[in-house]
Amino acid sequence: CGYGDAVIGYEALSNVLDIMINRDKKPAAIVCINTAVMLLGMDSPLLPRFKKLEEQGVEIMAGRMCVNECGLTDSLGSGTIRTLTEIMEFLLLPGVDVISL
């Protein structure tokens, strides 16, 4: 979540996910690219939060190239692997607002 101190970033992202879980209004999707896909791995401490959001109808997308490069192809605990083209098609839909953390 952002750049800089990893501990602060982890705590900030944990809090953001908890807030999303407890809100009635949810995002349509969360997109993880680059090393953020590691947050969706089986050993991620944030995995239960991502799974809960998925259960609540939030689509979790993980960039395919990033998943492959991080060696997570067979150990993704949450989300669906998407090509960059698929992710961009979603992000460019009319009415889709993007928030970057």
Tab-separated table of C-alpha atoms in Angstrom:
chain	number	residue	atom	x	y	z
A	1	CYS	CA	0.000	0.000	0.000
A	2	GLY	CA	1.924	3.003	-1.255
A	3	TYR	CA	5.673	3.391	-0.981
A	4	GLY	CA	7.990	3.638	1.969
A	5	ASP	CA	7.823	1.813	5.264
A	6	ALA	CA	6.563	-1.764	4.776
A	7	VAL	CA	5.068	-2.027	8.273
A	8	ILE	CA	3.039	1.152	7.875
A	9	GLY	CA	1.942	0.030	4.392
A	10	TYR	CA	0.820	-3.347	5.733
A	11	GLU	CA	-1.139	-1.769	8.597
A	12	ALA	CA	-2.747	0.763	6.261
A	13	LEU	CA	-3.813	-1.929	3.791
A	14	SER	CA	-5.096	-4.159	6.615
A	15	ASN	CA	-7.245	-1.285	7.856
A	16	VAL	CA	-8.526	-0.452	4.362
A	17	LEU	CA	-9.547	-4.091	3.790
A	18	ASP	CA	-11.276	-4.253	7.192
A	19	ILE	CA	-13.203	-1.070	6.401
A	20	MET	CA	-14.275	-2.519	3.028
A	21	ILE	CA	-15.421	-5.755	4.669
A	22	ASN	CA	-17.597	-3.856	7.125
A	23	ARG	CA	-19.147	-1.379	4.685
A	24	ASP	CA	-22.387	-1.999	2.836
A	25	LYS	CA	-21.059	-0.366	-0.315
A	26	LYS	CA	-18.215	-2.454	-1.726
A	27	PRO	CA	-15.849	-1.906	-4.618
A	28	ALA	CA	-16.643	-3.916	-7.749
A	29	ALA	CA	-13.093	-5.244	-7.833
A	30	ILE	CA	-9.613	-5.129	-6.388
A	31	VAL	CA	-6.791	-5.435	-8.907
A	32	CYS	CA	-3.377	-6.662	-7.792
A	33	ILE	CA	-0.408	-6.260	-10.106
A	34	ASN	CA	3.350	-6.375	-9.686
A	35	THR	CA	4.369	-7.796	-6.286
A	36	ALA	CA	0.930	-6.964	-4.847
A	37	VAL	CA	-0.143	-10.380	-6.178
A	38	MET	CA	1.876	-11.851	-3.300
A	39	LEU	CA	-0.867	-10.550	-0.991
A	40	LEU	CA	-3.143	-13.192	-2.546
A	41	GLY	CA	-0.770	-16.114	-1.944
A	42	MET	CA	-1.621	-19.012	0.345
A	43	ASP	CA	0.861	-17.780	2.981
A	44	SER	CA	-0.305	-14.148	2.986
A	45	PRO	CA	-1.515	-12.887	6.380
A	46	LEU	CA	-4.064	-10.769	4.473
A	47	LEU	CA	-5.546	-13.759	2.626
A	48	PRO	CA	-8.558	-14.154	4.986
A	49	ARG	CA	-9.555	-10.547	4.310
A	50	PHE	CA	-9.361	-10.978	0.534
A	51	LYS	CA	-11.360	-14.215	0.766
A	52	LYS	CA	-14.027	-12.461	2.854
A	53	LEU	CA	-14.319	-9.690	0.270
A	54	GLU	CA	-14.646	-12.309	-2.476
A	55	GLU	CA	-17.441	-13.982	-0.506
A	56	GLN	CA	-19.116	-10.571	-0.315
A	57	GLY	CA	-19.065	-10.252	-4.117
A	58	VAL	CA	-15.894	-8.233	-4.701
A	59	GLU	CA	-13.966	-9.528	-7.699
A	60	ILE	CA	-10.283	-9.974	-6.921
A	61	MET	CA	-8.052	-9.853	-10.019
A	62	ALA	CA	-4.392	-10.809	-10.169
A	63	GLY	CA	-2.233	-9.939	-13.171
A	64	ARG	CA	-1.175	-13.132	-14.942
A	65	MET	CA	2.375	-12.083	-15.789
A	66	CYS	CA	2.899	-10.895	-12.205
A	67	VAL	CA	1.523	-14.141	-10.748
A	68	ASN	CA	3.859	-16.133	-13.002
A	69	GLU	CA	6.902	-13.986	-12.185
A	70	CYS	CA	6.243	-14.278	-8.445
A	71	GLY	CA	5.887	-18.072	-8.718
A	72	LEU	CA	2.279	-18.099	-7.492
A	73	THR	CA	0.629	-19.869	-10.421
A	74	ASP	CA	-0.306	-22.882	-8.292
A	75	SER	CA	-0.565	-21.200	-4.904
A	76	LEU	CA	-2.976	-18.301	-5.290
A	77	GLY	CA	-5.339	-18.387	-2.319
A	78	SER	CA	-7.770	-15.744	-3.545
A	79	GLY	CA	-8.650	-14.043	-6.783
A	80	THR	CA	-8.661	-14.961	-10.418
A	81	ILE	CA	-5.719	-14.647	-12.747
A	82	ARG	CA	-6.403	-12.117	-15.514
A	83	THR	CA	-4.432	-10.864	-18.475
A	84	LEU	CA	-3.550	-7.196	-18.603
A	85	THR	CA	-5.974	-6.862	-21.511
A	86	GLU	CA	-8.813	-8.236	-19.356
A	87	ILE	CA	-7.885	-5.938	-16.474
A	88	MET	CA	-7.728	-2.885	-18.749
A	89	GLU	CA	-11.073	-3.756	-20.345
A	90	PHE	CA	-12.614	-3.751	-16.868
A	91	LEU	CA	-10.895	-0.555	-15.726
A	92	LEU	CA	-11.927	1.302	-18.875
A	93	LEU	CA	-15.627	0.445	-18.589
A	94	PRO	CA	-17.843	3.523	-18.430
A	95	GLY	CA	-18.557	4.519	-14.839
A	96	VAL	CA	-15.630	2.640	-13.298
A	97	ASP	CA	-13.747	4.836	-10.845
A	98	VAL	CA	-10.243	3.721	-9.903
A	99	ILE	CA	-8.609	4.205	-6.521
A	100	SER	CA	-4.934	3.375	-6.242
A	101	LEU	CA	-3.300	2.478	-2.936
